């Protein structure tokens, strides 16, 4: 019996050794990966701490954290302005340096608490010991806003793309086909649900004739309504660039959102006034591009605010964004209250107030079509995740 217990003890010791070896290997790989990161001196257009805004809630949370911190003298308030392979670049007053996460972050549930990890745009409490090149992010301060998307499996798992964003620039390229209004509507719902002001930027206007451009613009404006700014740009011709810049005033942060090939990097280069970001070719067969943005970065605009650029997103699933849908289509949500059936889909049921107002010309075709498509998608996703949910 003792011999058997001894054998089990040896197995446990061996497993602990394997775990320690794996942890050591992971730390070693992380250090090797960090060596390949771009040097700070080689980066251009990096925002300074003063280019971003610390609000009252963040200031209060930082002071509260300082009061209990063991190394308060080494703490600084900072912003995460870049993520290269998950490694943050932090700017504080008068300084910029790479940072790693404090040990407390590693103790989080990787799935449940993913939204608590530092994201680009986050205001953080960061410690930098004297003589150390790297800092340690100790705390993510309260987010004013958080642009998130569903990352799979369960309703609560989300990925934060950018934090403390004031405006989302929804970039959509003009081309040989009609503007995909569904994609624009989807982005509007996400932005509104996250509490962020949206604006639509139509790029590559030089690819459309005058008549085609007028038709595209009219359809987009009927979809988005009067409260959302629509800007038409052509980076090749230099048109509309200053209108976009006006949307991102000093100490304001915008996030640029669009598929690969939509012209995001080209637009940003035009706003910056030089070729700072890589651009790629677009495939002729489907007018789509490859990912040219591989890091999540923030850049400072001359005479303006800051823009967060993230890799092009092919997928923007809508899971749990019913509030955003109602905010984007308030007249449809209000009309739905008058439907005879509580679970009316507004497709064929008798006594549908939404269809009645549409037939009376009170709801535009484009708005109703996008609303119905997105509502059905959200119903389907809710049923797949929780059969007891009824929308």
Short mmCIF file of C-alpha atoms in Angstrom, two decimals:
data_model
loop_
_atom_site.label_atom_id
_atom_site.label_comp_id
_atom_site.label_asym_id
_atom_site.label_seq_id
_atom_site.Cartn_x
_atom_site.Cartn_y
_atom_site.Cartn_z
CA UNK A 1 0.00 0.00 0.00
CA UNK A 2 2.79 2.38 0.93
CA UNK A 3 4.50 1.48 -2.32
CA UNK A 4 1.33 2.37 -4.26
CA UNK A 5 0.98 5.71 -2.43
CA UNK A 6 4.61 6.45 -3.18
CA UNK A 7 3.99 5.82 -6.85
CA UNK A 8 1.06 8.23 -6.83
CA UNK A 9 3.17 10.87 -5.12
CA UNK A 10 5.83 10.48 -7.80
CA UNK A 11 3.18 10.97 -10.51
CA UNK A 12 1.90 14.13 -8.79
CA UNK A 13 5.42 15.52 -8.52
CA UNK A 14 6.06 14.70 -12.18
CA UNK A 15 2.86 16.47 -13.24
CA UNK A 16 3.77 19.55 -11.18
CA UNK A 17 7.16 19.52 -12.84
CA UNK A 18 5.52 19.33 -16.26
CA UNK A 19 3.27 22.27 -15.42
CA UNK A 20 6.23 24.31 -14.19
CA UNK A 21 8.16 23.41 -17.33
CA UNK A 22 5.21 24.44 -19.49
CA UNK A 23 4.88 27.73 -17.60
CA UNK A 24 8.60 28.39 -17.95
CA UNK A 25 8.43 27.64 -21.65
CA UNK A 26 5.46 29.99 -22.03
CA UNK A 27 7.33 32.82 -20.29
CA UNK A 28 10.40 32.16 -22.41
CA UNK A 29 8.34 32.20 -25.60
CA UNK A 30 6.69 35.44 -24.48
CA UNK A 31 10.10 37.04 -23.95
CA UNK A 32 11.25 35.86 -27.36
CA UNK A 33 8.10 37.19 -28.93
CA UNK A 34 8.56 40.53 -27.21
CA UNK A 35 11.99 40.85 -28.81
CA UNK A 36 10.38 40.83 -32.25
CA UNK A 37 7.97 43.65 -31.45
CA UNK A 38 8.56 46.93 -33.28
CA UNK A 39 10.72 49.32 -31.31
CA UNK A 40 8.99 52.35 -29.88
CA UNK A 41 11.40 54.66 -31.69
CA UNK A 42 10.32 53.18 -35.03
CA UNK A 43 6.63 53.94 -34.46
CA UNK A 44 5.06 57.11 -35.82
CA UNK A 45 1.91 59.05 -34.94
CA UNK A 46 1.71 57.49 -31.46
CA UNK A 47 -0.70 59.52 -29.30
CA UNK A 48 0.62 61.25 -26.22
CA UNK A 49 -1.10 60.98 -22.85
CA UNK A 50 -2.44 64.54 -23.27
CA UNK A 51 -4.14 63.59 -26.54
CA UNK A 52 -6.59 61.38 -24.64
CA UNK A 53 -9.10 62.23 -21.94
CA UNK A 54 -9.26 60.95 -18.36
CA UNK A 55 -12.83 61.40 -17.15
CA UNK A 56 -13.98 61.95 -13.57
CA UNK A 57 -14.84 58.28 -12.94
CA UNK A 58 -11.41 57.15 -14.12
CA UNK A 59 -9.62 59.80 -12.06
CA UNK A 60 -11.57 58.83 -8.93
CA UNK A 61 -10.91 55.11 -9.47
CA UNK A 62 -7.19 55.78 -9.96
CA UNK A 63 -6.96 57.80 -6.73
CA UNK A 64 -8.82 55.07 -4.85
CA UNK A 65 -6.46 52.45 -6.22
CA UNK A 66 -3.40 54.53 -5.24
CA UNK A 67 -4.65 54.75 -1.66
CA UNK A 68 -4.33 50.98 -1.26
CA UNK A 69 -1.41 50.23 -3.59
CA UNK A 70 1.79 48.82 -2.09
CA UNK A 71 4.01 50.69 -4.55
CA UNK A 72 2.06 53.90 -4.98
CA UNK A 73 5.21 55.86 -5.74
CA UNK A 74 5.85 53.73 -8.84
CA UNK A 75 2.28 54.02 -10.18
CA UNK A 76 1.22 56.13 -13.13
CA UNK A 77 -2.04 56.67 -14.98
CA UNK A 78 -1.67 55.70 -18.62
CA UNK A 79 -3.44 54.70 -21.81
CA UNK A 80 -2.97 51.53 -23.86
CA UNK A 81 -2.38 52.93 -27.35
CA UNK A 82 -1.19 49.81 -29.15
CA UNK A 83 -1.43 46.02 -28.93
CA UNK A 84 1.17 44.03 -30.89
CA UNK A 85 0.42 40.32 -30.55
CA UNK A 86 -1.27 41.13 -27.26
CA UNK A 87 1.68 43.13 -25.86
CA UNK A 88 0.50 46.61 -24.74
CA UNK A 89 2.26 49.88 -25.47
CA UNK A 90 1.34 52.36 -22.73
CA UNK A 91 1.74 56.14 -22.73
CA UNK A 92 1.91 58.13 -19.51
CA UNK A 93 2.70 61.79 -18.98
CA UNK A 94 6.01 62.27 -20.77
CA UNK A 95 6.74 58.58 -21.36
CA UNK A 96 5.91 55.56 -23.53
CA UNK A 97 6.88 51.96 -22.80
CA UNK A 98 5.86 48.33 -23.24
CA UNK A 99 3.98 46.69 -20.41
CA UNK A 100 2.85 43.29 -19.26
CA UNK A 101 -0.16 42.23 -17.23
CA UNK A 102 0.00 41.91 -13.47
CA UNK A 103 -0.29 38.43 -12.02
CA UNK A 104 -3.87 39.15 -10.95
CA UNK A 105 -5.00 39.14 -14.57
CA UNK A 106 -3.72 35.58 -15.01
CA UNK A 107 -5.95 34.43 -12.14
CA UNK A 108 -9.10 35.54 -13.97
CA UNK A 109 -11.36 33.06 -15.67
CA UNK A 110 -10.04 33.29 -19.23
CA UNK A 111 -13.51 32.89 -20.76
CA UNK A 112 -15.71 34.76 -18.29
CA UNK A 113 -13.39 37.72 -17.63
CA UNK A 114 -11.92 38.29 -21.10
CA UNK A 115 -13.49 41.75 -21.16
CA UNK A 116 -11.47 42.74 -18.10
CA UNK A 117 -8.12 42.38 -19.88
CA UNK A 118 -6.54 45.66 -21.08
CA UNK A 119 -7.73 46.67 -24.54
CA UNK A 120 -6.51 49.40 -26.85
CA UNK A 121 -7.85 52.71 -25.57
CA UNK A 122 -8.05 51.57 -21.97
CA UNK A 123 -7.08 53.96 -19.19
CA UNK A 124 -4.95 51.95 -16.77
CA UNK A 125 -2.97 52.12 -13.57
CA UNK A 126 0.54 51.00 -14.54
CA UNK A 127 3.58 50.41 -12.32
CA UNK A 128 7.11 51.00 -13.56
CA UNK A 129 9.89 50.24 -11.13
CA UNK A 130 13.06 52.38 -11.30
CA UNK A 131 15.54 51.01 -13.83
CA UNK A 132 13.00 48.74 -15.57
CA UNK A 133 12.26 49.04 -19.28
CA UNK A 134 8.81 47.47 -19.02
CA UNK A 135 5.85 48.41 -16.88
CA UNK A 136 3.16 46.29 -15.28
CA UNK A 137 -0.52 47.07 -15.79
CA UNK A 138 -2.10 46.65 -12.37
CA UNK A 139 -5.65 47.82 -12.97
CA UNK A 140 -8.01 48.67 -15.85
CA UNK A 141 -9.86 51.84 -14.85
CA UNK A 142 -13.62 52.19 -15.55
CA UNK A 143 -14.41 52.34 -19.26
CA UNK A 144 -16.45 55.27 -20.50
CA UNK A 145 -17.50 53.12 -23.45
CA UNK A 146 -16.49 49.69 -24.69
CA UNK A 147 -16.92 48.49 -28.28
CA UNK A 148 -17.47 44.76 -28.02
CA UNK A 149 -18.48 41.89 -30.27
CA UNK A 150 -19.61 38.36 -29.48
CA UNK A 151 -16.71 35.93 -29.62
CA UNK A 152 -18.56 32.62 -29.66
CA UNK A 153 -20.17 29.87 -27.66
CA UNK A 154 -22.15 31.55 -24.89
CA UNK A 155 -24.13 34.77 -24.71
CA UNK A 156 -21.78 36.36 -22.20
CA UNK A 157 -18.44 35.89 -23.99
CA UNK A 158 -17.40 39.10 -25.72
CA UNK A 159 -14.25 40.57 -27.21
CA UNK A 160 -13.40 44.20 -26.52
CA UNK A 161 -12.06 45.78 -29.70
CA UNK A 162 -11.50 49.26 -28.26
CA UNK A 163 -12.31 51.15 -25.08
CA UNK A 164 -13.19 54.78 -24.29
CA UNK A 165 -14.29 55.45 -27.86
CA UNK A 166 -16.47 58.51 -28.58
CA UNK A 167 -17.29 57.86 -32.25
CA UNK A 168 -17.38 54.80 -34.51
CA UNK A 169 -16.54 55.54 -38.15
CA UNK A 170 -18.37 52.87 -40.14
CA UNK A 171 -16.33 52.60 -43.34
CA UNK A 172 -17.99 51.10 -46.39
CA UNK A 173 -16.46 51.07 -49.86
CA UNK A 174 -18.45 52.08 -52.92
CA UNK A 175 -18.07 49.76 -55.89
CA UNK A 176 -19.74 48.20 -58.87
CA UNK A 177 -22.61 46.79 -56.79
CA UNK A 178 -25.07 48.50 -54.48
CA UNK A 179 -23.93 49.42 -50.99
CA UNK A 180 -24.58 46.46 -48.65
CA UNK A 181 -26.98 48.20 -46.30
CA UNK A 182 -27.16 45.17 -44.02
CA UNK A 183 -23.51 45.56 -43.06
CA UNK A 184 -24.00 49.27 -42.32
CA UNK A 185 -27.11 48.56 -40.23
CA UNK A 186 -25.30 45.82 -38.29
CA UNK A 187 -22.47 48.21 -37.40
CA UNK A 188 -24.97 50.88 -36.35
CA UNK A 189 -26.67 48.45 -33.97
CA UNK A 190 -23.35 47.50 -32.36
CA UNK A 191 -22.26 51.12 -31.98
CA UNK A 192 -25.56 52.28 -30.46
CA UNK A 193 -25.72 49.31 -28.10
CA UNK A 194 -22.21 50.17 -26.87
CA UNK A 195 -23.26 53.78 -26.25
CA UNK A 196 -21.03 55.19 -29.00
CA UNK A 197 -22.00 57.79 -31.60
CA UNK A 198 -21.82 56.35 -35.15
CA UNK A 199 -20.95 58.03 -38.44
CA UNK A 200 -20.87 56.43 -41.89
CA UNK A 201 -17.91 57.03 -44.20
CA UNK A 202 -18.37 55.92 -47.82
CA UNK A 203 -14.97 55.46 -49.47
CA UNK A 204 -13.78 55.08 -53.07
CA UNK A 205 -16.36 57.49 -54.45
CA UNK A 206 -14.24 57.82 -57.60
CA UNK A 207 -15.45 54.35 -58.62
CA UNK A 208 -19.05 55.58 -59.07
CA UNK A 209 -20.59 57.91 -61.63
CA UNK A 210 -22.53 60.96 -60.48
CA UNK A 211 -25.90 59.27 -60.90
CA UNK A 212 -24.76 56.06 -59.19
CA UNK A 213 -23.25 58.01 -56.30
CA UNK A 214 -26.44 60.00 -55.77
CA UNK A 215 -28.45 56.77 -55.72
CA UNK A 216 -26.08 55.10 -53.25
CA UNK A 217 -26.06 58.13 -50.97
CA UNK A 218 -29.84 58.38 -50.98
CA UNK A 219 -30.24 54.71 -49.99
CA UNK A 220 -27.71 55.02 -47.16
CA UNK A 221 -29.33 58.19 -45.82
CA UNK A 222 -32.79 56.59 -45.86
CA UNK A 223 -31.34 53.71 -43.85
CA UNK A 224 -29.41 55.65 -41.21
CA UNK A 225 -31.86 58.51 -40.73
CA UNK A 226 -31.20 62.17 -40.02
CA UNK A 227 -29.26 61.68 -36.77
CA UNK A 228 -26.24 59.90 -38.31
CA UNK A 229 -23.61 61.79 -40.29
CA UNK A 230 -22.76 60.38 -43.73
CA UNK A 231 -19.50 61.47 -45.37
CA UNK A 232 -18.51 60.56 -48.95
CA UNK A 233 -14.76 60.30 -49.53
CA UNK A 234 -12.25 59.55 -52.22
CA UNK A 235 -8.74 59.24 -50.86
CA UNK A 236 -7.41 59.11 -54.44
CA UNK A 237 -9.00 62.48 -55.20
CA UNK A 238 -8.58 63.89 -51.69
CA UNK A 239 -12.33 64.44 -51.29
CA UNK A 240 -14.13 64.31 -47.96
CA UNK A 241 -10.98 63.84 -45.88
CA UNK A 242 -11.38 67.09 -43.95
CA UNK A 243 -15.03 66.26 -43.24
CA UNK A 244 -13.90 63.03 -41.61
CA UNK A 245 -11.22 64.87 -39.63
CA UNK A 246 -13.92 67.22 -38.30
CA UNK A 247 -15.69 64.21 -36.77
CA UNK A 248 -12.65 63.54 -34.54
CA UNK A 249 -11.95 66.73 -32.63
CA UNK A 250 -9.10 67.29 -30.14
CA UNK A 251 -9.07 64.86 -27.17
CA UNK A 252 -11.77 62.75 -28.78
CA UNK A 253 -11.27 59.14 -29.79
CA UNK A 254 -12.80 57.47 -32.82
CA UNK A 255 -12.67 53.85 -33.88
CA UNK A 256 -12.59 52.94 -37.54
CA UNK A 257 -14.71 49.90 -38.38
CA UNK A 258 -14.98 48.08 -41.69
CA UNK A 259 -14.16 44.97 -43.66
CA UNK A 260 -10.77 44.30 -45.19
CA UNK A 261 -10.59 46.14 -48.51
CA UNK A 262 -12.99 48.89 -47.43
CA UNK A 263 -10.21 51.47 -47.65
CA UNK A 264 -9.67 52.05 -43.91
CA UNK A 265 -5.86 52.21 -44.05
CA UNK A 266 -5.94 54.37 -47.17
CA UNK A 267 -8.33 56.76 -45.46
CA UNK A 268 -6.14 56.90 -42.35
CA UNK A 269 -3.06 57.61 -44.44
CA UNK A 270 -4.93 60.49 -46.07
CA UNK A 271 -5.93 61.83 -42.64
CA UNK A 272 -2.34 61.54 -41.37
CA UNK A 273 -0.87 63.12 -44.48
CA UNK A 274 1.70 60.38 -45.11
CA UNK A 275 1.93 56.64 -45.77
CA UNK A 276 1.98 55.35 -42.20
CA UNK A 277 -0.19 52.25 -42.55
CA UNK A 278 0.16 49.40 -45.03
CA UNK A 279 -2.51 49.08 -47.73
CA UNK A 280 -3.33 46.03 -49.80
CA UNK A 281 -4.88 45.14 -53.12
CA UNK A 282 -8.53 44.14 -53.45
CA UNK A 283 -9.59 40.90 -55.17
CA UNK A 284 -11.52 41.57 -58.35
CA UNK A 285 -13.82 38.54 -58.02
CA UNK A 286 -15.46 39.69 -54.78
CA UNK A 287 -14.08 43.23 -54.19
CA UNK A 288 -12.65 42.16 -50.84
CA UNK A 289 -9.18 42.56 -49.44
CA UNK A 290 -6.75 40.80 -47.17
CA UNK A 291 -5.98 41.91 -43.63
CA UNK A 292 -3.38 44.67 -43.85
CA UNK A 293 -3.82 45.86 -40.25
CA UNK A 294 -2.42 43.14 -37.96
CA UNK A 295 -2.05 45.13 -34.73
CA UNK A 296 -4.58 47.20 -32.85
CA UNK A 297 -3.20 50.70 -32.89
CA UNK A 298 -4.14 54.25 -32.06
CA UNK A 299 -2.82 57.12 -34.17
CA UNK A 300 -2.86 60.84 -33.53
CA UNK A 301 -4.35 63.02 -36.27
CA UNK A 302 -2.63 66.33 -37.04
CA UNK A 303 -4.85 69.05 -35.64
CA UNK A 304 -7.39 66.55 -34.40
CA UNK A 305 -8.01 63.70 -32.02
CA UNK A 306 -7.10 60.02 -32.01
CA UNK A 307 -8.30 57.13 -34.15
CA UNK A 308 -8.16 53.46 -33.13
CA UNK A 309 -7.59 51.08 -36.03
CA UNK A 310 -8.29 47.36 -35.68
CA UNK A 311 -7.93 44.51 -38.18
CA UNK A 312 -10.73 44.30 -40.75
CA UNK A 313 -13.69 42.34 -39.40
CA UNK A 314 -15.47 39.93 -41.71
CA UNK A 315 -17.86 38.85 -38.96
CA UNK A 316 -19.98 41.05 -36.69
CA UNK A 317 -22.44 38.63 -35.09
CA UNK A 318 -25.40 40.16 -33.26
CA UNK A 319 -26.01 38.30 -30.02
CA UNK A 320 -27.78 40.10 -27.19
CA UNK A 321 -27.92 43.47 -28.97
CA UNK A 322 -31.72 43.91 -28.87
CA UNK A 323 -31.33 47.29 -27.15
CA UNK A 324 -29.09 48.50 -29.99
CA UNK A 325 -31.65 47.36 -32.56
CA UNK A 326 -34.36 49.40 -30.83
CA UNK A 327 -32.07 52.44 -30.62
CA UNK A 328 -31.24 52.33 -34.33
CA UNK A 329 -34.86 51.74 -35.41
CA UNK A 330 -36.92 53.56 -32.74
CA UNK A 331 -39.98 54.11 -34.95
CA UNK A 332 -40.18 50.39 -35.71
CA UNK A 333 -39.72 49.43 -32.06
CA UNK A 334 -42.47 51.89 -31.11
CA UNK A 335 -44.82 50.57 -33.81
CA UNK A 336 -44.20 47.00 -32.65
CA UNK A 337 -45.80 47.89 -29.32
CA UNK A 338 -49.10 48.22 -31.20
CA UNK A 339 -48.98 44.80 -32.89
CA UNK A 340 -51.79 42.39 -32.03
CA UNK A 341 -49.36 39.62 -31.14
CA UNK A 342 -46.51 40.06 -28.68
CA UNK A 343 -44.21 37.80 -30.71
CA UNK A 344 -45.12 39.35 -34.06
CA UNK A 345 -42.36 38.94 -36.64
CA UNK A 346 -43.86 41.74 -38.82
CA UNK A 347 -43.85 39.39 -41.79
CA UNK A 348 -47.36 37.92 -42.17
CA UNK A 349 -49.29 38.16 -38.90
CA UNK A 350 -52.69 39.97 -38.87
CA UNK A 351 -52.90 43.18 -36.89
CA UNK A 352 -49.24 44.10 -37.48
CA UNK A 353 -48.77 47.79 -36.75
CA UNK A 354 -45.26 47.82 -38.23
CA UNK A 355 -46.48 46.69 -41.66
CA UNK A 356 -49.38 49.12 -41.46
CA UNK A 357 -47.05 52.08 -40.89
CA UNK A 358 -44.73 50.85 -43.62
CA UNK A 359 -47.62 50.71 -46.09
CA UNK A 360 -48.60 54.22 -45.00
CA UNK A 361 -45.10 55.43 -45.94
CA UNK A 362 -44.01 56.14 -42.36
CA UNK A 363 -41.21 53.53 -42.43
CA UNK A 364 -38.70 53.45 -45.29
CA UNK A 365 -38.23 50.22 -47.26
CA UNK A 366 -34.51 50.11 -46.48
CA UNK A 367 -35.04 50.49 -42.74
CA UNK A 368 -37.74 47.82 -42.51
CA UNK A 369 -35.78 45.31 -44.60
CA UNK A 370 -32.64 45.69 -42.47
CA UNK A 371 -34.62 45.62 -39.22
CA UNK A 372 -36.44 42.40 -40.15
CA UNK A 373 -33.20 40.66 -41.22
CA UNK A 374 -31.30 41.62 -38.07
CA UNK A 375 -34.22 40.85 -35.75
CA UNK A 376 -34.59 37.37 -37.24
CA UNK A 377 -30.84 36.77 -36.85
CA UNK A 378 -30.99 37.76 -33.19
CA UNK A 379 -34.03 35.57 -32.58
CA UNK A 380 -32.24 32.61 -34.14
CA UNK A 381 -29.06 33.18 -32.13
CA UNK A 382 -31.02 33.60 -28.91
CA UNK A 383 -32.91 30.35 -29.51
CA UNK A 384 -29.68 28.47 -30.19
CA UNK A 385 -28.06 29.76 -26.99
CA UNK A 386 -31.08 29.73 -24.69
CA UNK A 387 -34.27 27.97 -25.86
CA UNK A 388 -36.24 29.74 -23.12
CA UNK A 389 -35.55 33.21 -24.59
CA UNK A 390 -38.46 34.63 -26.58
CA UNK A 391 -37.97 37.80 -28.63
#
